Tab-separated table of C-alpha atoms and ligand atoms in Angstrom:
chain	number	residue	atom	x	y	z
A	1	MET	CA	-0.001	-0.002	-0.001
A	2	ALA	CA	2.847	2.362	0.743
A	3	ASN	CA	3.890	2.171	-2.891
A	4	SER	CA	0.528	3.083	-4.380
A	5	ALA	CA	-0.102	5.774	-1.768
A	6	ALA	CA	3.139	7.438	-2.848
A	7	ARG	CA	1.767	7.614	-6.395
A	8	ILE	CA	-1.350	9.632	-5.631
A	9	PRO	CA	-1.118	12.598	-7.987
A	10	GLY	CA	0.775	15.417	-6.372
A	11	ILE	CA	3.095	17.855	-8.089
A	12	PRO	CA	3.869	16.453	-11.539
A	13	PRO	CA	7.626	16.213	-11.955
A	14	HIS	CA	9.723	17.718	-14.686
A	15	TYR	CA	13.444	17.487	-15.363
A	16	SER	CA	15.569	19.188	-17.993
A	17	PHE	CA	19.011	18.562	-19.486
A	18	ALA	CA	21.118	19.351	-22.556
A	19	LEU	CA	21.627	16.920	-25.423
A	20	GLY	CA	24.284	18.441	-27.651
A	21	GLU	CA	22.751	21.710	-28.858
A	22	ALA	CA	19.260	20.443	-28.063
A	23	ARG	CA	17.317	20.752	-24.821
A	24	VAL	CA	15.327	17.846	-23.378
A	25	THR	CA	12.646	18.391	-20.761
A	26	LEU	CA	11.007	15.322	-19.269
A	27	VAL	CA	7.462	15.571	-17.996
A	28	ALA	CA	5.236	12.855	-16.556
A	29	ASP	CA	1.812	11.574	-17.436
A	30	GLY	CA	1.737	9.472	-14.252
A	31	ALA	CA	1.692	5.794	-13.407
A	32	LEU	CA	-0.168	2.886	-15.003
A	33	SER	CA	-1.370	-0.145	-13.044
A	34	LEU	CA	-0.950	-3.306	-15.119
A	35	GLY	CA	-2.240	-5.692	-12.499
A	36	ASN	CA	-0.755	-9.025	-11.506
A	37	PRO	CA	2.644	-9.505	-13.197
A	38	THR	CA	2.253	-13.268	-13.445
A	39	THR	CA	-0.627	-12.784	-15.911
A	40	THR	CA	1.081	-9.973	-17.862
A	41	PHE	CA	3.928	-12.003	-19.359
A	42	LYS	CA	3.909	-15.263	-21.259
A	43	GLY	CA	6.599	-17.919	-21.605
A	44	VAL	CA	7.727	-17.799	-17.992
A	45	SER	CA	6.582	-19.381	-14.736
A	46	ALA	CA	4.949	-17.331	-11.987
A	47	ALA	CA	7.737	-18.511	-9.672
A	48	GLU	CA	10.430	-17.037	-11.934
A	49	ILE	CA	8.611	-13.704	-12.259
A	50	GLU	CA	8.255	-13.526	-8.491
A	51	SER	CA	11.890	-14.454	-7.994
A	52	ILE	CA	13.127	-11.725	-10.380
A	53	LEU	CA	10.877	-9.068	-8.867
A	54	THR	CA	11.790	-10.052	-5.309
A	55	SER	CA	15.509	-9.890	-6.076
A	56	HIS	CA	14.943	-6.287	-7.208
A	57	PHE	CA	12.899	-5.415	-4.097
A	58	LEU	CA	9.729	-4.977	-6.163
A	59	PRO	CA	6.206	-6.055	-5.176
A	60	ILE	CA	5.065	-9.368	-6.675
A	61	ASP	CA	1.311	-8.719	-6.642
A	62	ARG	CA	1.079	-5.688	-8.931
A	63	LEU	CA	2.984	-4.159	-11.799
A	64	THR	CA	3.195	-0.378	-11.905
A	65	ILE	CA	4.931	1.439	-14.742
A	66	ASP	CA	5.602	5.118	-15.431
A	67	GLN	CA	5.033	7.318	-18.479
A	68	ASN	CA	8.049	9.562	-19.106
A	69	ILE	CA	7.337	12.081	-21.831
A	70	GLY	CA	10.207	13.903	-23.556
A	71	VAL	CA	9.890	17.446	-24.893
A	72	VAL	CA	12.826	18.058	-27.214
A	73	ASP	CA	13.799	21.535	-28.444
A	74	ILE	CA	15.972	20.921	-31.462
A	75	ARG	CA	16.961	23.201	-34.339
A	76	GLY	CA	13.973	25.528	-33.971
A	77	LYS	CA	11.386	22.773	-33.496
A	78	ARG	CA	9.742	21.570	-30.300
A	79	ALA	CA	8.727	17.889	-30.360
A	80	LEU	CA	6.833	16.046	-27.633
A	81	PHE	CA	7.220	12.252	-27.559
A	82	GLU	CA	4.100	10.233	-26.548
A	83	THR	CA	1.033	11.920	-25.087
A	84	GLY	CA	-0.104	9.711	-22.189
A	85	MET	CA	-3.543	8.364	-21.335
A	86	GLY	CA	-5.704	11.495	-21.511
A	87	SER	CA	-8.916	10.976	-19.544
A	88	ASP	CA	-9.039	7.185	-19.913
A	89	GLN	CA	-8.691	5.448	-16.555
A	90	SER	CA	-8.685	1.831	-17.669
A	91	LEU	CA	-5.101	1.491	-16.335
A	92	GLY	CA	-5.795	3.220	-13.039
A	93	PRO	CA	-6.469	6.710	-11.687
A	94	TYR	CA	-2.887	7.962	-11.575
A	95	ALA	CA	-2.338	8.776	-15.262
A	96	GLY	CA	-3.531	11.642	-17.430
A	97	ARG	CA	-1.228	14.201	-15.815
A	98	LEU	CA	0.527	15.488	-18.940
A	99	GLN	CA	-1.205	18.863	-19.173
A	100	ASP	CA	-0.570	19.533	-15.447
A	101	SER	CA	3.020	18.450	-15.805
A	102	LEU	CA	3.566	20.712	-18.834
A	103	ARG	CA	2.083	23.632	-16.914
A	104	GLN	CA	4.425	22.894	-14.037
A	105	ALA	CA	7.347	22.962	-16.493
A	106	SER	CA	6.069	26.248	-18.015
A	107	ILE	CA	5.621	24.584	-21.431
A	108	SER	CA	2.587	25.862	-23.316
A	109	PRO	CA	0.729	23.214	-25.398
A	110	ALA	CA	0.511	25.826	-28.177
A	111	SER	CA	4.332	25.894	-28.341
A	112	ILE	CA	4.532	22.225	-29.379
A	113	ASP	CA	5.230	21.787	-33.125
A	114	ALA	CA	5.207	17.998	-33.241
A	115	LEU	CA	3.608	15.135	-31.326
A	116	VAL	CA	5.691	12.030	-31.995
A	117	CYS	CA	4.062	8.694	-31.177
A	118	SER	CA	5.837	5.321	-31.170
A	119	HIS	CA	2.524	3.572	-31.761
A	120	ALA	CA	-1.225	4.077	-31.387
A	121	HIS	CA	-1.924	2.446	-28.005
A	122	PRO	CA	-4.026	4.500	-25.534
A	123	ASP	CA	-1.081	5.440	-23.290
A	124	HIS	CA	0.754	6.964	-26.259
A	125	ILE	CA	-1.975	8.739	-28.257
A	126	GLY	CA	-4.551	9.256	-25.469
A	127	GLY	CA	-3.556	12.853	-24.768
A	128	ILE	CA	-3.868	14.266	-28.297
A	129	CYS	CA	-7.515	15.414	-28.062
A	130	ALA	CA	-9.874	16.380	-25.248
A	131	ASP	CA	-13.083	14.402	-24.693
A	132	ASP	CA	-15.003	16.845	-26.903
A	133	GLY	CA	-12.575	16.237	-29.792
A	134	GLU	CA	-10.728	19.523	-29.396
A	135	PRO	CA	-6.984	19.102	-30.138
A	136	LEU	CA	-5.002	19.725	-26.945
A	137	PHE	CA	-1.925	20.861	-28.929
A	138	PRO	CA	-3.426	23.346	-31.385
A	139	ASN	CA	-0.311	23.876	-33.533
A	140	ALA	CA	1.138	20.385	-33.579
A	141	THR	CA	1.596	17.965	-36.435
A	142	VAL	CA	1.138	14.347	-35.271
A	143	TYR	CA	3.844	11.875	-36.380
A	144	LEU	CA	2.998	8.170	-36.414
A	145	SER	CA	3.531	5.124	-38.636
A	146	LYS	CA	0.854	4.599	-41.280
A	147	VAL	CA	0.569	0.922	-40.351
A	148	ASP	CA	-0.425	1.813	-36.798
A	149	PHE	CA	-2.807	4.552	-37.874
A	150	ASP	CA	-4.590	2.219	-40.289
A	151	PHE	CA	-4.763	-0.683	-37.833
A	152	TRP	CA	-5.947	1.199	-34.758
A	153	THR	CA	-8.517	3.382	-36.491
A	154	ASP	CA	-10.002	0.422	-38.408
A	155	GLU	CA	-13.663	0.188	-37.446
A	156	ARG	CA	-13.641	-3.528	-38.281
A	157	ASN	CA	-11.659	-4.003	-35.038
A	158	LEU	CA	-14.508	-2.520	-32.983
A	159	GLY	CA	-16.332	-5.169	-30.961
A	160	THR	CA	-13.206	-7.378	-30.804
A	161	ASN	CA	-10.711	-7.617	-27.952
A	162	LEU	CA	-9.107	-4.496	-29.495
A	163	ASP	CA	-12.301	-2.470	-29.055
A	164	LEU	CA	-11.134	-0.084	-26.320
A	165	GLY	CA	-7.830	0.609	-28.075
A	166	VAL	CA	-9.579	1.340	-31.361
A	167	ARG	CA	-12.165	3.622	-29.748
A	168	ILE	CA	-9.442	5.628	-27.971
A	169	ALA	CA	-7.330	5.804	-31.151
A	170	ARG	CA	-10.283	7.016	-33.208
A	171	LYS	CA	-11.219	9.576	-30.552
A	172	ASN	CA	-7.709	11.041	-30.553
A	173	LEU	CA	-6.605	10.603	-34.170
A	174	MET	CA	-9.674	11.230	-36.319
A	175	PRO	CA	-10.152	14.889	-35.210
A	176	VAL	CA	-6.523	15.640	-36.252
A	177	ARG	CA	-6.497	13.363	-39.322
A	178	GLU	CA	-5.476	16.231	-41.618
A	179	ARG	CA	-2.502	17.032	-39.407
A	180	ILE	CA	-1.029	13.519	-39.183
A	181	ALA	CA	2.260	12.910	-41.006
A	182	PHE	CA	3.471	9.338	-41.490
A	183	PHE	CA	7.151	8.530	-41.095
A	184	ASP	CA	9.006	5.686	-42.785
A	185	ASP	CA	11.557	3.346	-41.281
A	186	GLY	CA	14.929	5.119	-41.129
A	187	GLU	CA	13.484	8.505	-42.115
A	188	GLU	CA	14.737	11.703	-40.480
A	189	PHE	CA	11.237	13.185	-40.375
A	190	LEU	CA	12.180	16.142	-38.155
A	191	PRO	CA	15.615	17.781	-37.876
A	192	GLY	CA	17.800	15.419	-35.856
A	193	ILE	CA	14.942	12.958	-35.224
A	194	ARG	CA	14.938	9.603	-36.993
A	195	ALA	CA	12.307	6.822	-36.890
A	196	LEU	CA	13.617	3.277	-36.411
A	197	PHE	CA	10.899	0.666	-36.749
A	198	ALA	CA	10.875	-2.014	-34.056
A	199	THR	CA	7.659	-3.825	-34.819
A	200	GLY	CA	5.856	-6.563	-32.909
A	201	HIS	CA	4.364	-4.809	-29.881
A	202	THR	CA	2.185	-3.243	-32.577
A	203	LEU	CA	2.607	-3.750	-36.305
A	204	GLY	CA	3.948	-0.232	-36.807
A	205	HIS	CA	5.765	0.297	-33.506
A	206	SER	CA	8.752	2.606	-33.890
A	207	CYS	CA	11.657	3.806	-31.765
A	208	PHE	CA	13.367	7.153	-32.317
A	209	MET	CA	16.970	8.374	-32.368
A	210	VAL	CA	17.522	12.016	-31.518
A	211	THR	CA	20.927	13.341	-32.573
A	212	SER	CA	22.384	16.733	-31.723
A	213	GLY	CA	26.069	17.580	-32.057
A	214	ASP	CA	27.929	14.452	-30.985
A	215	GLU	CA	25.238	13.354	-28.553
A	216	GLN	CA	22.404	10.905	-29.095
A	217	MET	CA	19.341	9.681	-27.239
A	218	TYR	CA	17.328	6.632	-28.273
A	219	LEU	CA	13.669	6.630	-27.267
A	220	ILE	CA	12.696	3.008	-26.791
A	221	GLY	CA	8.907	3.442	-26.849
A	222	ASP	CA	7.402	0.103	-25.789
A	223	LEU	CA	10.355	-2.046	-26.773
A	224	SER	CA	10.434	-2.972	-23.073
A	225	HIS	CA	7.630	-2.144	-20.654
A	226	HIS	CA	9.528	-3.053	-17.534
A	227	HIS	CA	13.022	-2.055	-16.417
A	228	VAL	CA	13.737	-5.487	-14.984
A	229	LEU	CA	11.500	-8.234	-16.371
A	230	LEU	CA	11.807	-7.532	-20.098
A	231	LEU	CA	15.510	-6.800	-19.824
A	232	GLU	CA	16.656	-9.726	-17.691
A	233	ARG	CA	14.360	-11.948	-19.745
A	234	PRO	CA	14.097	-10.155	-23.132
A	235	ASP	CA	12.584	-13.294	-24.624
A	236	LEU	CA	9.389	-12.894	-22.572
A	237	GLN	CA	6.154	-12.163	-24.403
A	238	PHE	CA	4.052	-9.271	-23.188
A	239	VAL	CA	0.309	-9.832	-23.067
A	240	TYR	CA	-0.477	-6.648	-25.051
A	241	ASP	CA	1.864	-7.489	-27.969
A	242	ILE	CA	0.071	-7.834	-31.304
A	243	ASP	CA	2.863	-10.066	-32.675
A	244	PRO	CA	4.745	-11.277	-29.578
A	245	GLU	CA	7.350	-13.325	-31.450
A	246	GLN	CA	8.295	-10.386	-33.677
A	247	ALA	CA	8.359	-8.149	-30.587
A	248	VAL	CA	11.032	-10.409	-29.064
A	249	VAL	CA	13.108	-10.281	-32.275
A	250	SER	CA	12.883	-6.472	-32.397
A	251	ARG	CA	13.648	-6.144	-28.678
A	252	LEU	CA	16.747	-8.318	-28.836
A	253	LYS	CA	18.071	-6.519	-31.927
A	254	ALA	CA	17.613	-3.042	-30.428
A	255	LEU	CA	18.905	-4.000	-26.965
A	256	ASP	CA	22.014	-5.544	-28.513
A	257	MET	CA	22.627	-2.335	-30.464
A	258	LEU	CA	22.087	-0.116	-27.416
A	259	ALA	CA	24.425	-2.198	-25.258
A	260	GLU	CA	27.086	-2.361	-27.985
A	261	THR	CA	27.010	1.375	-28.820
A	262	ARG	CA	26.465	2.541	-25.213
A	263	THR	CA	23.757	4.907	-26.448
A	264	GLN	CA	21.763	6.894	-23.893
A	265	VAL	CA	18.092	5.912	-23.756
A	266	LEU	CA	14.841	7.500	-22.696
A	267	ALA	CA	12.551	4.656	-21.627
A	268	TYR	CA	8.901	5.644	-21.622
A	269	HIS	CA	7.745	3.078	-19.091
A	270	PHE	CA	10.800	2.755	-16.805
A	271	PRO	CA	10.866	4.385	-13.352
A	272	TRP	CA	10.924	8.189	-13.558
A	273	PRO	CA	12.732	9.833	-15.278
A	274	GLY	CA	13.700	6.818	-17.424
A	275	ILE	CA	17.062	8.188	-18.577
A	276	GLY	CA	20.069	5.899	-18.592
A	277	HIS	CA	21.840	3.135	-20.464
A	278	ILE	CA	21.131	-0.506	-21.192
A	279	GLY	CA	24.030	-2.902	-20.892
A	280	ALA	CA	24.477	-6.645	-21.373
A	281	TRP	CA	24.090	-8.456	-18.059
A	282	LYS	CA	24.055	-12.206	-17.339
A	283	SER	CA	22.114	-13.776	-20.210
A	284	GLY	CA	20.050	-10.626	-20.813
A	285	PHE	CA	20.310	-6.911	-20.153
A	286	ARG	CA	20.195	-4.417	-17.320
A	287	PHE	CA	19.088	-0.774	-17.073
A	288	PHE	CA	21.624	1.607	-15.560
A	289	PRO	CA	19.778	4.814	-14.537
A	290	LYS	CA	21.646	8.032	-15.206
A	291	PRO	CA	21.924	10.160	-12.064
A	292	MET	CA	19.899	13.362	-12.314
A	293	ALA	CA	21.988	16.536	-12.189
A	294	PHE	CA	20.354	19.423	-10.371
B	301	ZN	ZN1	2.958	1.928	-23.621
């Protein structure tokens, strides 16, 4: 209980640092409750999940993950990566804090030029429009893969087990349809910002590399939802993956690259603020948080 009590919305955090000539400000949408971890991952026994979590001093009865949103000022453009849950509370009452967090960081929604989304799940596109369909970032172009847009706005998926995701995607994406730009794999679609497809979690899931001067930051999106489980056991399948086997292939490829090149990452769902490095460790990987500098 102590853990969840500590997550009752208070002052939304923000944290800012330089990346080459660019400026990165991290804001928070708040925490998501994913329920019992033993039902969230496939291909592993409950005993092993509990053993890994226990060895990291984490609770075994509930999985809580963060939503770390990056605002990047780079070469005259301001891009915001992922938009949080908006008003949807299907993953608990502690999310939907983006607008408060931006206010706290003195960032006006009207100053955002680009909303960059790794994929079209509710916790990534849920904060694009208000409940009445009004765009919450009036001057922003929305960047997303076409595959994800087509899949998650497809009305034929309504009434299936994808129903909630499709309804939330349609609510947030259809009102801004004319302002959506699709990026291709490998494309530098904004100055210094490149899309790198890592499909499987969704069919158009993408990661992003931000480059400024001689510094880089790789935004992992939902390549790994958990800073321990899906790194120590990168072969695990996550219950929300559309193509779990492909997700494992993409995860292993990207994690190998990140460990090999020692590239800084921003991990959307890792513990706040989600900045650090991923290194090879035992038969998998480990997240090494970067100390915050105040
Ligand atoms: Zn997510």
